[in-house]
Short mmCIF file of C-alpha atoms and ligand atoms in Angstrom, two decimals:
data_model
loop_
_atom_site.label_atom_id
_atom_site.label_comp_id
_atom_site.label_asym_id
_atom_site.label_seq_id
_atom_site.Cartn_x
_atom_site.Cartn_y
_atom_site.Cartn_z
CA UNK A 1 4.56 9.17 -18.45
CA UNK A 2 1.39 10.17 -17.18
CA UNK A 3 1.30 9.54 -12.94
CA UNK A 4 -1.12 10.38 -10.37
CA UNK A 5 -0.99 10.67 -6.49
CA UNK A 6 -3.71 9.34 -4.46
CA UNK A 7 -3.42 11.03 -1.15
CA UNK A 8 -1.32 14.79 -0.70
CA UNK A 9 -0.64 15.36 3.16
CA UNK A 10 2.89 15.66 4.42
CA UNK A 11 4.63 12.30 2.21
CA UNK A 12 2.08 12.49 -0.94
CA UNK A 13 3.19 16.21 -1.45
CA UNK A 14 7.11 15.15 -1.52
CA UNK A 15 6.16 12.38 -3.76
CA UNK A 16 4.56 14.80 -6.40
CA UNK A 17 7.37 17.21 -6.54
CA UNK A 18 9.82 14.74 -6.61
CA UNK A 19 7.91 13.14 -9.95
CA UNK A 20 6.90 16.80 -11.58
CA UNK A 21 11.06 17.37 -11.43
CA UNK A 22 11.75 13.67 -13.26
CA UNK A 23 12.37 14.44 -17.42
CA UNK A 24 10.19 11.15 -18.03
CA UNK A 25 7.21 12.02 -16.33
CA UNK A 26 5.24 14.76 -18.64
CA UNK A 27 2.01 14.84 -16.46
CA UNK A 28 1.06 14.15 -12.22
CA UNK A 29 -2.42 14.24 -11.53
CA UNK A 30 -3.08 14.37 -7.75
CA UNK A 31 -6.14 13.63 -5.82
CA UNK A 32 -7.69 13.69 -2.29
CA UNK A 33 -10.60 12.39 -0.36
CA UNK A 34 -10.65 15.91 0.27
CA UNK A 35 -10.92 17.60 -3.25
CA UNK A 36 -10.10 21.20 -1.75
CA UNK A 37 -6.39 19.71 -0.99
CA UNK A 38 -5.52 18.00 -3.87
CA UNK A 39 -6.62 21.73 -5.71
CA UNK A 40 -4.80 23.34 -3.65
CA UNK A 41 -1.56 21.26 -3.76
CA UNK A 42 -1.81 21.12 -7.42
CA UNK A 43 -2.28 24.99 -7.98
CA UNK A 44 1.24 25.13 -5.81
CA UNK A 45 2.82 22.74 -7.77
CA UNK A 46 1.50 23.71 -10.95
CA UNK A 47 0.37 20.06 -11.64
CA UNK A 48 -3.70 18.81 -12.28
CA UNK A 49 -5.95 17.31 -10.08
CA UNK A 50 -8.38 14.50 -10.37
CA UNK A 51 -11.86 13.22 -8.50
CA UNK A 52 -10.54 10.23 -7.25
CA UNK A 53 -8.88 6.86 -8.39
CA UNK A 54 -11.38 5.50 -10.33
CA UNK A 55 -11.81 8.70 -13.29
CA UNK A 56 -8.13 8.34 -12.76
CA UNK A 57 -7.93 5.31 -13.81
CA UNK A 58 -10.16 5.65 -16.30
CA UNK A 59 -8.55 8.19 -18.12
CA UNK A 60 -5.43 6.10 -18.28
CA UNK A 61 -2.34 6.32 -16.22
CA UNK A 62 1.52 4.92 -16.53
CA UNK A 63 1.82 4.73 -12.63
CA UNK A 64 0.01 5.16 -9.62
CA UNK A 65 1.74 6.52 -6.39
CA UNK A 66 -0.70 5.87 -3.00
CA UNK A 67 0.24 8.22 -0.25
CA UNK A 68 -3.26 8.28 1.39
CA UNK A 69 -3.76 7.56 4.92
CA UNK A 70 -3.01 3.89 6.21
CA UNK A 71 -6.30 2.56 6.34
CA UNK A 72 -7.07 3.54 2.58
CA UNK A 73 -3.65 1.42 1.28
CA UNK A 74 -4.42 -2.42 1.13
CA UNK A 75 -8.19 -1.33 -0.79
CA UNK A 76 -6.40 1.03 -3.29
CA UNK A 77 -3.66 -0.66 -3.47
CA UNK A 78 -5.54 -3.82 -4.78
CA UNK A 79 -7.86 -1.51 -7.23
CA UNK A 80 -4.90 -0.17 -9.01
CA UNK A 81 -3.12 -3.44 -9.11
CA UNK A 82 -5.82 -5.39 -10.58
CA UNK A 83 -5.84 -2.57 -13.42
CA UNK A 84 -2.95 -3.73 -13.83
CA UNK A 85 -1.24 -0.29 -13.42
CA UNK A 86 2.35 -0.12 -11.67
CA UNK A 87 1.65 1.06 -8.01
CA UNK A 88 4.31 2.85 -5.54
CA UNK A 89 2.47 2.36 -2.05
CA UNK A 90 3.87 4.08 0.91
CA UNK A 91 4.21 1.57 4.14
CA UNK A 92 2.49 -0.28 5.67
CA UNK A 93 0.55 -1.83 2.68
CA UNK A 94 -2.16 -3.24 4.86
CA UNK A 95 -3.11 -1.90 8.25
CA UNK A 96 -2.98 -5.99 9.17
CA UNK A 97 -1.24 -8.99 8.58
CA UNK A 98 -4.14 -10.74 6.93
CA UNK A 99 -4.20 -7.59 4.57
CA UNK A 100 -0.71 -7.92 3.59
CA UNK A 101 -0.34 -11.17 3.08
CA UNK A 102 -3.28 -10.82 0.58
CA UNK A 103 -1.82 -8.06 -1.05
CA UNK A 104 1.37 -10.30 -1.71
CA UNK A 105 -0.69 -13.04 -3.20
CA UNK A 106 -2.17 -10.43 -5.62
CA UNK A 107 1.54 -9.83 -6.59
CA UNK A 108 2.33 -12.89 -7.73
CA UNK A 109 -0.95 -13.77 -9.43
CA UNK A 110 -0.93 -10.51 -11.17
CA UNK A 111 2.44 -10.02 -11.91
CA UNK A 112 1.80 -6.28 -11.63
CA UNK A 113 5.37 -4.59 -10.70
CA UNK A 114 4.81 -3.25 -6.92
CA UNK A 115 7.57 -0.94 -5.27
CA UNK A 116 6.85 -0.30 -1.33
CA UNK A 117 7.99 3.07 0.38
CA UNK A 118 10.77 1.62 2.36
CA UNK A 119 13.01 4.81 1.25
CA UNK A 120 15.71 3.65 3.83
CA UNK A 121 17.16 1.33 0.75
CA UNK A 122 17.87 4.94 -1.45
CA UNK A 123 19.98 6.36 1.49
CA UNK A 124 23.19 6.91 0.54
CA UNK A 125 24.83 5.58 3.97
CA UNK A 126 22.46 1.82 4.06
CA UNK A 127 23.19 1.51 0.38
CA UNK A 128 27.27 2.09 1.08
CA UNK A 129 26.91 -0.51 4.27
CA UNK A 130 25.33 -2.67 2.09
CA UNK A 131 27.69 -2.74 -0.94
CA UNK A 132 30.63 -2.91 2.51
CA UNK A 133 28.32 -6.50 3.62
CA UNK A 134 27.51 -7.59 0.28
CA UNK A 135 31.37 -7.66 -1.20
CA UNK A 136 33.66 -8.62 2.48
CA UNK A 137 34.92 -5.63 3.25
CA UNK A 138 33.40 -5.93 6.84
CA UNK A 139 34.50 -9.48 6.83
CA UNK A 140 32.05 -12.01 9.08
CA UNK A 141 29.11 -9.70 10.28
CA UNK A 142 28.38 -10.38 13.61
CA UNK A 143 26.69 -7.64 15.16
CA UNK A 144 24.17 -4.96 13.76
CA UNK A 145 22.81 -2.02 15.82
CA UNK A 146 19.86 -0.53 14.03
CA UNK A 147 18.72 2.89 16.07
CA UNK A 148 15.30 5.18 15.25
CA UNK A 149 15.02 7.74 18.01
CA UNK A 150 12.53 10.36 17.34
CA UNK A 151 12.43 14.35 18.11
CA UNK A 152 9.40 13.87 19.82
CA UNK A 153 5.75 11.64 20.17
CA UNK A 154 3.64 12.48 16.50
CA UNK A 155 0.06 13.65 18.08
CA UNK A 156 -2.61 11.39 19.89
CA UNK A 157 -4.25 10.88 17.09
CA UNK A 158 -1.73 9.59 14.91
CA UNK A 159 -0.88 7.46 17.34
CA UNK A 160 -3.99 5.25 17.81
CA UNK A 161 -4.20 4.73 14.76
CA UNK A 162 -0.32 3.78 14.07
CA UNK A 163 -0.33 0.33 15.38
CA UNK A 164 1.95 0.73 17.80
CA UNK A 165 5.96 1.36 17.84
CA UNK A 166 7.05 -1.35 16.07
CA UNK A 167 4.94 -1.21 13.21
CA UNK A 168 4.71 2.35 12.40
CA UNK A 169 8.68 3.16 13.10
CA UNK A 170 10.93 0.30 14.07
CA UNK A 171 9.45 -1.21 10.70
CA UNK A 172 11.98 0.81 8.90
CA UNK A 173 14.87 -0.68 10.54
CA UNK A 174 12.92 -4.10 10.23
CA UNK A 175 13.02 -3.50 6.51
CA UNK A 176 16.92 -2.25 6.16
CA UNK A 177 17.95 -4.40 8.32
CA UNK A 178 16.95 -7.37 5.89
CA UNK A 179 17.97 -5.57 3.29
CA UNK A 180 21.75 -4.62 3.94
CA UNK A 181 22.27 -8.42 5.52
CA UNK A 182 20.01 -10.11 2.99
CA UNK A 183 19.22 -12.67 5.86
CA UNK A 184 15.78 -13.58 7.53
CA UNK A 185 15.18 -13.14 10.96
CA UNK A 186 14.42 -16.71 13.03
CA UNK A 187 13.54 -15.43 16.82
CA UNK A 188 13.06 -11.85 18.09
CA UNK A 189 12.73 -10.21 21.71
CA UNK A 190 11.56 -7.66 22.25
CA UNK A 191 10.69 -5.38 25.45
CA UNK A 192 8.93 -1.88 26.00
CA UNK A 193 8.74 1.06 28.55
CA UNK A 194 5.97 3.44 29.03
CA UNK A 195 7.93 6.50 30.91
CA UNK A 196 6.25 9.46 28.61
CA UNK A 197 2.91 10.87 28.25
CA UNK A 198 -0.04 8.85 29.08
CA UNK A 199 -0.78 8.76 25.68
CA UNK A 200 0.50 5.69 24.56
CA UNK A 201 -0.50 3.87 27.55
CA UNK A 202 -4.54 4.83 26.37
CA UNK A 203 -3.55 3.68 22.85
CA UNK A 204 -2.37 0.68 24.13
CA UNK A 205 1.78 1.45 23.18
CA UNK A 206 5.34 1.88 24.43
CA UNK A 207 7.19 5.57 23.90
CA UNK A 208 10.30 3.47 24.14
CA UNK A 209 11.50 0.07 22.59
CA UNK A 210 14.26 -2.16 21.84
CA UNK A 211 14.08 -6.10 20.70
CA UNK A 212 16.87 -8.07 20.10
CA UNK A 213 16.63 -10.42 16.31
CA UNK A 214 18.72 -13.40 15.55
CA UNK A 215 19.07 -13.81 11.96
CA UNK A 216 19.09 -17.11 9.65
CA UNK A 217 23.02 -17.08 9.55
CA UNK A 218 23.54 -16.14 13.73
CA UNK A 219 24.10 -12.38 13.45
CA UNK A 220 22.55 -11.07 16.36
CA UNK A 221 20.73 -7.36 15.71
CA UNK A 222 19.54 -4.88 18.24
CA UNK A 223 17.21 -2.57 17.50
CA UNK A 224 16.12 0.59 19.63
CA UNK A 225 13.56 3.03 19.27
CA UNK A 226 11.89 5.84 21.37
CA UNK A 227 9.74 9.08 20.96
CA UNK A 228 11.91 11.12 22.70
CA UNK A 229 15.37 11.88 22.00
CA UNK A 230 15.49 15.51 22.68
CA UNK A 231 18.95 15.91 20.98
CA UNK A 232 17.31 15.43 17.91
CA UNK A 233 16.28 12.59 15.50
CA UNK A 234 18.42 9.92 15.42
CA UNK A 235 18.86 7.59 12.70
CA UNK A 236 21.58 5.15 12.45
CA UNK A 237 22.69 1.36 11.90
CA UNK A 238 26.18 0.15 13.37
CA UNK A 239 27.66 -3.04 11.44
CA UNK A 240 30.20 -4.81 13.17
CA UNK A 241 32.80 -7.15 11.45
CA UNK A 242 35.60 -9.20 12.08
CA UNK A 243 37.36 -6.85 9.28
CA UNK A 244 35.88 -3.63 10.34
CA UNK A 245 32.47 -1.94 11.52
CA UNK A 246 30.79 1.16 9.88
CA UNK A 247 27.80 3.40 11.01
CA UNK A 248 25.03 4.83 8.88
CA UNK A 249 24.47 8.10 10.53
CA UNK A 250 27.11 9.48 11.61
CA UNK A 251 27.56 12.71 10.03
CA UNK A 252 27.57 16.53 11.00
CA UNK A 253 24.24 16.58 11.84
CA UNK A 254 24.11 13.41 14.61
CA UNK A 255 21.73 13.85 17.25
CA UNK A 256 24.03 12.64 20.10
CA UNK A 257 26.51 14.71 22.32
CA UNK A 258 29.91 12.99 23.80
CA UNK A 259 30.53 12.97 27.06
CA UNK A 260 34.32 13.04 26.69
CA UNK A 261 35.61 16.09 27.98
CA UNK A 262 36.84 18.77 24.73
CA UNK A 263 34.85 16.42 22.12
CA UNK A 264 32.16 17.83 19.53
CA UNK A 265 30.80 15.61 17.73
CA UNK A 266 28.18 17.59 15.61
CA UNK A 267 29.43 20.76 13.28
CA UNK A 268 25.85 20.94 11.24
CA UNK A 269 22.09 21.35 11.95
CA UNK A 270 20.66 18.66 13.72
CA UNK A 271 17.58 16.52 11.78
CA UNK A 272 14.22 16.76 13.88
CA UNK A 273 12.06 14.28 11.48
CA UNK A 274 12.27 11.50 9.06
CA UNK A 275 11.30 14.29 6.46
CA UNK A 276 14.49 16.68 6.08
CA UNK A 277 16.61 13.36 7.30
CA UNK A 278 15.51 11.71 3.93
CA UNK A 279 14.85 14.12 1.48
CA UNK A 280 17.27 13.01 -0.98
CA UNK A 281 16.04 9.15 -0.62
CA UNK A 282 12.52 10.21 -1.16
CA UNK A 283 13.79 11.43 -4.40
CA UNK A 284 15.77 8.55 -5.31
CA UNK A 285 13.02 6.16 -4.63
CA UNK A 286 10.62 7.77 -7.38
CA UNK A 287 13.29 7.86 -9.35
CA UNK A 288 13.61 3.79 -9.00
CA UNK A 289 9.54 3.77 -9.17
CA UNK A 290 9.57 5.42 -13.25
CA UNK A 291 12.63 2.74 -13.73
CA UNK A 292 10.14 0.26 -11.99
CA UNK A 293 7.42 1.34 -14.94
CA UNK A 294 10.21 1.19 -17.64
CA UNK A 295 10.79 -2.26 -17.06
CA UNK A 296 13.13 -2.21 -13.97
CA UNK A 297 12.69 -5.09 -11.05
CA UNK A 298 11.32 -3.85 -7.93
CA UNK A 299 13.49 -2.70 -5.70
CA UNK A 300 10.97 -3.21 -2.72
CA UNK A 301 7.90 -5.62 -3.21
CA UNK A 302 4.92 -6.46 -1.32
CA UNK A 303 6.52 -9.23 -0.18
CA UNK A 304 9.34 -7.69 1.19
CA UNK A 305 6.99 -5.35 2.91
CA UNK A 306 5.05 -8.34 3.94
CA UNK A 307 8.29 -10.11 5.55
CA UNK A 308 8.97 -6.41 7.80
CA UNK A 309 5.28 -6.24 8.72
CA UNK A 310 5.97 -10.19 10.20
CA UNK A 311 8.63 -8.51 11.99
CA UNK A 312 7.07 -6.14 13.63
CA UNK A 313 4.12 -8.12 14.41
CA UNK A 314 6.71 -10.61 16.18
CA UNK A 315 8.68 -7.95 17.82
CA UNK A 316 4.94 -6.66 19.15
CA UNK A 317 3.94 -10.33 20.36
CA UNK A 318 6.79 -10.64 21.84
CA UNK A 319 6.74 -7.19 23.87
CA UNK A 320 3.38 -8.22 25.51
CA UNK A 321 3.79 -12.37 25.50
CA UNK A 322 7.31 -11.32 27.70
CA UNK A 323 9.00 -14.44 25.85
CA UNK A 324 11.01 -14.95 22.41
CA UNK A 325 8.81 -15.47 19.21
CA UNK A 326 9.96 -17.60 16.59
CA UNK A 327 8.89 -16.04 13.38
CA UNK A 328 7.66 -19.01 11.95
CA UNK A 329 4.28 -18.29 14.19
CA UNK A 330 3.76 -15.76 12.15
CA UNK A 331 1.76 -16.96 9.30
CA UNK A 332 3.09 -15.62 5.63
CA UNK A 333 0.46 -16.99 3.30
CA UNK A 334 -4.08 -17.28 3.79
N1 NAD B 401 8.09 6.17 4.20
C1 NAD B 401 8.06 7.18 5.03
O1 NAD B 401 9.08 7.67 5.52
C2 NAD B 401 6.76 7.80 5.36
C3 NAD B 401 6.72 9.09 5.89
C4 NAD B 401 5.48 9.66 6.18
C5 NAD B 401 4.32 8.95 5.96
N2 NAD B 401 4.40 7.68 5.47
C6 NAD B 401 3.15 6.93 5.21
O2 NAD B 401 2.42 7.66 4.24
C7 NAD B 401 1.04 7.66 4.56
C8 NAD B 401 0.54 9.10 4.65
O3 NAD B 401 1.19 9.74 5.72
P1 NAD B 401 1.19 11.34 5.87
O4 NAD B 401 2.08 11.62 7.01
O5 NAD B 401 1.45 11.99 4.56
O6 NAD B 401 -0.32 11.58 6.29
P2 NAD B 401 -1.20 12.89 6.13
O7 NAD B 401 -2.33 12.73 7.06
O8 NAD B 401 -0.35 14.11 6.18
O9 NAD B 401 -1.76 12.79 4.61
C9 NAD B 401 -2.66 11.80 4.17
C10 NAD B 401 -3.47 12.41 3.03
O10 NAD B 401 -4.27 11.37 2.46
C11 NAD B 401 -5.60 11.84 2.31
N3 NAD B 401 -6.48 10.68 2.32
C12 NAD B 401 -6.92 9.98 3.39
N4 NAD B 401 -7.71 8.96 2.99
C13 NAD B 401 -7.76 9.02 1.63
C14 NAD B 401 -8.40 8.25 0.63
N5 NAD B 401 -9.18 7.21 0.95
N6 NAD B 401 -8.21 8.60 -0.65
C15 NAD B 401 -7.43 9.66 -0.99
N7 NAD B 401 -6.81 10.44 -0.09
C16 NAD B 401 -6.97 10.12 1.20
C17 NAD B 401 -5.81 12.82 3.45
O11 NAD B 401 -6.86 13.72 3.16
C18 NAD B 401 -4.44 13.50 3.51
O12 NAD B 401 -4.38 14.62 2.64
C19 NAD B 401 0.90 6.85 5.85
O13 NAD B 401 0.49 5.56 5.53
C20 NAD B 401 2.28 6.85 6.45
O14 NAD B 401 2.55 5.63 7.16
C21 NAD B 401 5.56 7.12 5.16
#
C-alpha cells in the first residue's frame, strides 16, 4: 500500500511511524504546508515527501491520513474523499457543525470508507469495558463517570483556536462514551469555571468543566474535565452496574494520590499528555485504518464523529444558556 500524511506536527509524525512499521504498507509519503517539515520528518523517518495533496493524489495513493491543523480538515478531507481515496482524519473533521454535517452527507453519497481519530476506541481498558457492557457482566449500567484532566493549559494560541473545552477535549469522552454504551445522549448539562489563567477567559473558555448526559436508555453520565490536574494527566471512565463497576484508568501510572493514611496508589511513572497515555492506541488505530482500506467497516465514521461534535456543541450551549439542552436542537443534517 502506498499512504501519505498530509500534515507532520506532534500527531501526523506518530501516524507515519506507526504506518512505515505496518508489513502492508510498502511506501508513506508525507507532506506539509511547510515543505521544510515534511523533508525533514521524512529524512528522520527514512520515508518520501510530497508537494502537497493534489501531486499526491495524482500520483496515486491506497490511503490518505490528514493530520494537518484543524482548520485545513473538513476542505481536505472532502478533496480526498471525492477521489474517492480511503481517508483517516484526525478530530474534529470540521472546525463547525455545518462542516461536519456536510462531511457526513459526503459519506453516504460517496460511499468512500472514512475512519475518524477517536483513538480512545483502540485502548485496551474502553475496549475491555466495552466487551464487560456489551455481554452483562456489569449487569444494568446505571452510572458512567467519564474523567479528562490535563497536566496543564496547551499554549494561548492553541487555545483560541480549539473551540473551547468541550470540543477540543471532553469530545473524546463524548465519543467513548457512545461507544462503550452504544446509546445516544437525549439532554446534557453542563457548567464551567474560569479559576486559571486569564487566558481562557480572552478566548472566550472555561479551564474547568463538567456536564452531566442522560442517555436514550436512562443511564445518567458525568463527565469532568480541567487544564490543571497537577498530579498528572488523568484519563479514566468509571462504569457502574448492578453486577459490578470497572474503571478504565486505573493502573500504576494514575494521576491521583489517596488520602487514606499508609495507601499508595501509584507504583509507575505518571502520564503528563494524551501522547505517551495513548501510544499503543495510536498504533492500533492505523492498524484498523489499512484493515479499513482492505475492505474492513469503519470502526469510527464521520458520522460518529458528527454525533460527538453534537455533543459537545450541546454540552457548550448549555454551559453559557445555564439550562439543559435537548440534543434534538442540535441539527444533524443541511
Ligand atoms: N486524536 C488525538 O488524540 C489527537 C492528538 C493531537 C492532535 N490531534 C488533532 O490533530 C491535528 C493536528 O494536531 P497537532 O497537535 O499535531 O498539531 P501541530 O500544530 O503539531 O501539527 C500540525 C501540522 O500540520 C501542518 N499543516 C497546517 N495546515 C496544513 C495544511 N493546510 N496542509 C498541510 N499541512 C498543514 C502544520 O505545518 C504542522 O506541521 C489537530 O486537528 C488536532 O485536533 C488529535
Amino acid at each position: 500500500m502506498r499512504i501519505a500524511v498530509i500534515g507532520v506536527g506532534r500527531i501526523g509524525r506518530i501516524h507515519a511511524e506507526n504506518l512505515r512499521a505496518l508489513p502492508e504498507v510498502e511506501e508513506v509519503v508525507l507532506a506539509d504546508v511547510v515543505p521544510e517539515v515534511a523533508r525533514s520528518v521524512a529524512d528522520q523517518l527514512q520515508v518520501s515527501a510530497a508537494d502537497d495533496l493534489s501531486s499526491l493524489l495524482a500520483s496515486g495513493l491506497d490511503g490518505c491520513v490528514i493530520a494537518s491543523s484543524t482548520s485545513a480538515h473538513a476542505e481536505q478531507l472532502e478533496t480526498v474523499m471525492r477521489a474517492g481515496v480511503p481517508a483517516f482524519c484526525e478530530k474534529p473533521v470540521a472546525r463547525d457543525l455545518a462542516g461536519a454535517v456536510t462531511l457526513a452527507e459526503l459519506e453516504r453519497e460517496t460511499g468512500v470508507p472514512v475512519q475518524v481519530g477517536f483513538q480512545r476506541r483502540f485502548d485496551a481498558g474502553y475496549r475491555r469495558v466495552r466487551d464487560a457492557v456489551v455481554g452483562g457482566e456489569l449487569g444494568t449500567v446505571h452510572l458512567l463517570r467519564a474523567v479528562t484532566h490535563d497536566q496543564a493549559p496547551p499554549p494561548a494560541a492553541y487555545l483560541a483556536a480549539s473551540g473551547g473545552i468541550f470540543r477540543d477535549c471532553s469530545i473524546h469522552d463524548l465519543d467513548v462514551v457512545r461507544f462503550v454504551t452504544g446509546q445516544e445522549a437525549v439532554t446534557v448539562s453542563a457548567a464551567g469555571g474560569n479559576k486559571g489563567e486569564r487566558l481562557f477567559v480572552e478566548a472566550d473558555d472555561v479551564d474547568t468543566a463538567a456536564a452531566i448526559l442522560t442517555m436514550a436508555d436512562g443511564t445518567l453520565v458525568l463527565l469532568s474535565a480541567t487544564r490543571y490536574n497537577g498530579a498528572g494527566h488523568d484519563v479514566r471512565l468509571e462504569v457502574t452496574g448492578s453486577l459490578g463497576a470497572l474503571a478504565v484508568g486505573l493502573d500504576q501510572s494514575l494521576a491521583l494520590d489517596s488520602a487514606e493514611p499508609g495507601v499508595t496508589l501509584t507504583h509507575g511513572p505518571r502520564h503528563w499528555s494524551f501522547l505517551d497515555r495513548f501510544l499503543p492506541a495510536y498504533a492500533a488505530e492505523l492498524e484498523a485504518f489499512v484493515a479499513m482500506i482492505g475492505g474492513a467497516a469503519s470502526p469510527c465514521t464521520v458520522r460518529d464523529a458528527l454525533q460527538a461534535q453534537r455533543l459537545a456543541e450541546a454540552c457548550d450551549l448549555s454551559r453559557r444558556r445555564g439550562a439543559p439542552v435537548r440534543l434534538q436542537e442540535i441539527p444533524d443534517t443541511r
